[in-house]
Coordinates of C-alpha atoms in Angstrom, one line a residue:
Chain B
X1 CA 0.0 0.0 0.0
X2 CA 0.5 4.1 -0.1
X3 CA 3.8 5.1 2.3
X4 CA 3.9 8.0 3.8
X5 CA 4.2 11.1 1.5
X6 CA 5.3 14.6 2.0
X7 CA 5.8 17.8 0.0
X8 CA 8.2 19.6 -1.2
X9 CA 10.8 17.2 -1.4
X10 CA 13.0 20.6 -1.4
X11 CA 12.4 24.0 -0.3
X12 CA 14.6 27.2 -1.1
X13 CA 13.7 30.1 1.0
X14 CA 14.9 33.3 2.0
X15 CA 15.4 34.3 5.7
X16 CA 12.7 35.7 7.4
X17 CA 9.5 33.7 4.9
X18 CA 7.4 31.7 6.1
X19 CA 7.6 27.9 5.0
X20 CA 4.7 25.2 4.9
X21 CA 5.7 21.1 4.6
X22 CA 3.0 18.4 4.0
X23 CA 2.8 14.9 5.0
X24 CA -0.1 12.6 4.5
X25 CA 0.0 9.2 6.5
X26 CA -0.5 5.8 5.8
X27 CA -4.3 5.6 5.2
X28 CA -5.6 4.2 9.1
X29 CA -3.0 5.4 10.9
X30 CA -3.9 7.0 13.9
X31 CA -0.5 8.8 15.1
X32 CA 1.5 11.3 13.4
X33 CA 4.7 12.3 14.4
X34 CA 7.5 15.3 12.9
X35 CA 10.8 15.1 13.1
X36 CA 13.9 17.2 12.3
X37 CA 17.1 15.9 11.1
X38 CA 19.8 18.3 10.8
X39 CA 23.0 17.8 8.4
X40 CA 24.8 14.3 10.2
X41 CA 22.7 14.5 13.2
X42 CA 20.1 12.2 14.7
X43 CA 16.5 12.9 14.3
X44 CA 14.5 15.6 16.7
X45 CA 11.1 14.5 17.6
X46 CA 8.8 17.7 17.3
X47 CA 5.4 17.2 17.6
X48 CA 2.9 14.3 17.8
X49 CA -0.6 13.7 16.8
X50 CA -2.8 11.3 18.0
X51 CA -6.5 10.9 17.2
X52 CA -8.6 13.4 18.7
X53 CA -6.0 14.3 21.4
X54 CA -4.5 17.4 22.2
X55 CA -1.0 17.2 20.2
X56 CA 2.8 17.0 22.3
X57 CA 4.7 19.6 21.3
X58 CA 6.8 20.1 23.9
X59 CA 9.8 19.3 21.2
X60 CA 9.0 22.5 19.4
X61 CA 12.2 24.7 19.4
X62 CA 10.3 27.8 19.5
X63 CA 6.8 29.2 18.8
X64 CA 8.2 30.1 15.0
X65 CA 7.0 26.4 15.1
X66 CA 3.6 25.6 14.7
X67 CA 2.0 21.9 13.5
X68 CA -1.8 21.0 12.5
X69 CA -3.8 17.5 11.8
X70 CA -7.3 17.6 10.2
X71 CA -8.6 14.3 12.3
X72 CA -6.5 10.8 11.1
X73 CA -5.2 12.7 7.8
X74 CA -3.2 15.4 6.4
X75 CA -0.9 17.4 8.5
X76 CA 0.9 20.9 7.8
X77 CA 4.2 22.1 9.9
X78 CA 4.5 26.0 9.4
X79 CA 7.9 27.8 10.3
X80 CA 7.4 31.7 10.2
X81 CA 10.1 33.8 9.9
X82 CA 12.6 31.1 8.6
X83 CA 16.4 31.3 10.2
X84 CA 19.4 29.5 8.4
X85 CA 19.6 27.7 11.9
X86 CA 16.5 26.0 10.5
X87 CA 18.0 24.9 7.3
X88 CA 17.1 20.8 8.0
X89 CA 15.2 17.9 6.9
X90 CA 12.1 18.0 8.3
X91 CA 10.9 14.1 9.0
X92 CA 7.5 12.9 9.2
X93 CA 6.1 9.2 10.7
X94 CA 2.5 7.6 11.1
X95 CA 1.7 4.8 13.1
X96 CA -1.3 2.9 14.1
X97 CA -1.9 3.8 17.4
X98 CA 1.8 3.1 19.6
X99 CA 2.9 0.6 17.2
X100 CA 5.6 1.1 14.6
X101 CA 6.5 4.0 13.0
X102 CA 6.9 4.5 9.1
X103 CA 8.6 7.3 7.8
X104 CA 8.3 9.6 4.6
X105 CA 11.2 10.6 2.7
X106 CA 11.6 14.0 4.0
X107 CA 11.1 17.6 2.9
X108 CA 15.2 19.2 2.6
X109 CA 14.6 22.7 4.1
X110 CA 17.3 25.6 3.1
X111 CA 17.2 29.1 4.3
X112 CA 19.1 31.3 2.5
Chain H
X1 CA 19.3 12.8 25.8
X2 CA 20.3 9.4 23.2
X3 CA 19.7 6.3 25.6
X4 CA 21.7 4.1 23.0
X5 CA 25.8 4.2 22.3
X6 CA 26.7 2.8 19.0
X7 CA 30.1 2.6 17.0
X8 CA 30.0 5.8 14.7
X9 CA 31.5 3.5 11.8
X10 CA 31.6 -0.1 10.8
X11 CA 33.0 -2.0 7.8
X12 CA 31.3 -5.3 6.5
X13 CA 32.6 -7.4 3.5
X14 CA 29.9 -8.4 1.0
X15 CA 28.4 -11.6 1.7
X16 CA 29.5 -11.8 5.6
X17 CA 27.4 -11.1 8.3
X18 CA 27.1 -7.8 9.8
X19 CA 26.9 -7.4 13.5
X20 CA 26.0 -3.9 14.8
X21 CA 26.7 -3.5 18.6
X22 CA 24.5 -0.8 21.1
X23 CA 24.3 -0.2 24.2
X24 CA 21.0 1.4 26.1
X25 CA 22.7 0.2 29.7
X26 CA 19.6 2.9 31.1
X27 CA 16.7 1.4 29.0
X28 CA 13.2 0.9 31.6
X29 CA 11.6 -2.4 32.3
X30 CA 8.9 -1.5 29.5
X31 CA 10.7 0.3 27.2
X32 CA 11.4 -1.0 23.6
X33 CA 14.4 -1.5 21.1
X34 CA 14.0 -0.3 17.6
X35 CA 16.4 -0.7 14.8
X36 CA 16.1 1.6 12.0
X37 CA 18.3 2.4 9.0
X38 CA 18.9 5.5 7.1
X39 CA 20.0 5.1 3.3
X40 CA 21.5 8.6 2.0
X41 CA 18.7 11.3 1.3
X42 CA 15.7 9.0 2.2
X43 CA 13.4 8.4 5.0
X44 CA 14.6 6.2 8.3
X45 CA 13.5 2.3 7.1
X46 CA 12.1 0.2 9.8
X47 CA 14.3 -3.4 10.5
X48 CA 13.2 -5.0 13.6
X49 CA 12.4 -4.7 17.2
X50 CA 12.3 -6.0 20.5
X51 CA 11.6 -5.7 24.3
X52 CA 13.3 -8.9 26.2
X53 CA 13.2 -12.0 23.5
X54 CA 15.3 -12.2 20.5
X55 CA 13.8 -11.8 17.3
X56 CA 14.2 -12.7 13.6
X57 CA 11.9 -11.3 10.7
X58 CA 12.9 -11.5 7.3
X59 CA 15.7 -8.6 7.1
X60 CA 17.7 -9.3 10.3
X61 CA 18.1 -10.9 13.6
X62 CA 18.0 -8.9 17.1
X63 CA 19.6 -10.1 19.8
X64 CA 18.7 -8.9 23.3
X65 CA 21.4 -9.4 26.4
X66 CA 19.5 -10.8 29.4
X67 CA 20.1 -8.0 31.1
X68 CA 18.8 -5.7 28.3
X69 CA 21.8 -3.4 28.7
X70 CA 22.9 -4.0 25.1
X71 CA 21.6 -5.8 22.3
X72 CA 23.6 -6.7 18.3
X73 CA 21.5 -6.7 15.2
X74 CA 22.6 -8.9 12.6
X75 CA 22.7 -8.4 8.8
X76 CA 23.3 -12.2 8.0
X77 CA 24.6 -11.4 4.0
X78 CA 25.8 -8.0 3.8
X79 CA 24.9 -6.9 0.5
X80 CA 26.2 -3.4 -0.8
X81 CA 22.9 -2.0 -0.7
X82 CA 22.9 -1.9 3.0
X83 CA 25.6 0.7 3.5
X84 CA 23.5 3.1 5.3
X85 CA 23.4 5.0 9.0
X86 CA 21.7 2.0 11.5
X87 CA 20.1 3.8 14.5
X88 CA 19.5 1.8 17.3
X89 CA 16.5 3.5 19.1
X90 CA 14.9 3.2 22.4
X91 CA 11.2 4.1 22.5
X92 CA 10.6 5.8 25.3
X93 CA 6.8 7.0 27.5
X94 CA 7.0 10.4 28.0
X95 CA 3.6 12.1 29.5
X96 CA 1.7 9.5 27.3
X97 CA 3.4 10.2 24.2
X98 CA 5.6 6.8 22.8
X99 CA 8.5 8.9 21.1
X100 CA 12.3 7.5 19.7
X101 CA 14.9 8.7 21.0
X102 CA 17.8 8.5 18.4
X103 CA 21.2 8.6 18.7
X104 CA 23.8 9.4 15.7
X105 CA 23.6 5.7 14.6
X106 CA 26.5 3.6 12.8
X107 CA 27.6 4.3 9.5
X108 CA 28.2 0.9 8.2
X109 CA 29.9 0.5 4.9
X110 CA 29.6 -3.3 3.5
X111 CA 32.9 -3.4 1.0
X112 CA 32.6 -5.4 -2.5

């Protein structure tokens, strides 16, 4: 079946815009999760979605950082006022409730 | 802070079996360990977990220390496409939310 999917696979933007990044899960999935890889590093957990609960965002760097989920589907992390320090992949998973996650193949962030 | 230590490099010939060490000497009673592997520019690909049992599933073998303070996934016939970054992860409960907690994995290079 359908991985999960997010777009752009690449993003150029100039200090100071705003940026949006997609992901849509795998179909059922019930928790949502972004991450942020920068260059050679591990990944940072961000935020989390799950069902109807409120979402953890306590990994959030700052409130430049903002995530939303429409119920079990689409969901949409907005950076406002892009820094280079945020220049990064930006990492999203789905899993069915606790279980294992699956990851898309990233949106490459670079703020110029 | 990473619960796991892992070698930051690792050489395999082609056709041998790989054997990636970690250690997670503070991992909880209840708390998982997830192997995951990273090929250049893509999304983290799931391999295998386990809590106290070893397990075997079609890409590798995960072996488990009684004590739980380490565990060695094995790639039984390195092939060259499974140079990638290997993460061994422990999933952690924090305030209801299952999250990874990744370390900076082990760049293993399997040699033709």
């Amino acid at each position: 079946g359908a991985g999960v999917s997010q777009s752009p696979s690449n993003k150029v933007t100039e200090k100071g815009k705003d940026v949006e990044l997609r992901c849509d899960p795998i179909s059922g999935h019930t928790a949502l999760y972004w991450y942020r890889q920068r260059l050679g590093q591990g990944l940072e957990f961000l935020i989390y979605f799950q069902g109807n609960s409120a979402p953890d965002k306590s990994g959030l760097p700052s409130d430049r950082f903002s995530a939303e989920r429409t119920g079990e589907s689409v969901s949409t992390l907005t950076i406002q006022r892009t820094q280079q320090e945020d220049s990064a992949v930006y990492l999203c998973a789905s899993s069915h409730l606790a279980d294992t996650q699956y990851f898309g193949p990233g949106t490459r962030l670079t703020v110029l | 802070d990473a619960k796991t230590t892992q070698p930051t490099s690792m050489d395999c010939a082609e056709g041998r079996a790989a054997n990636l060490p970690c250690n997670h000497s503070t991992i909880s009673g209840n708390e998982y360990v997830y192997w995951y592997r990273q090929i250049h520019s893509q999304g983290p690909q799931y391999i295998i977990h386990g809590l106290k049992n070893n397990e075997t599933n079609e890409m590798a073998s995960l072996i488990i220390t009684e004590d739980r303070k380490s565990s060695t996934l094995i790639l039984p016939h390195a092939t060259l496409r499974d140079t990638a970054v290997y993460y061994c992860i422990v999933r952690v409960r924090d305030s209801g939310t299952y999250k990874y907690i990744f370390g900076t994995g082990t760049r293993l290079k399997v040699l033709a």
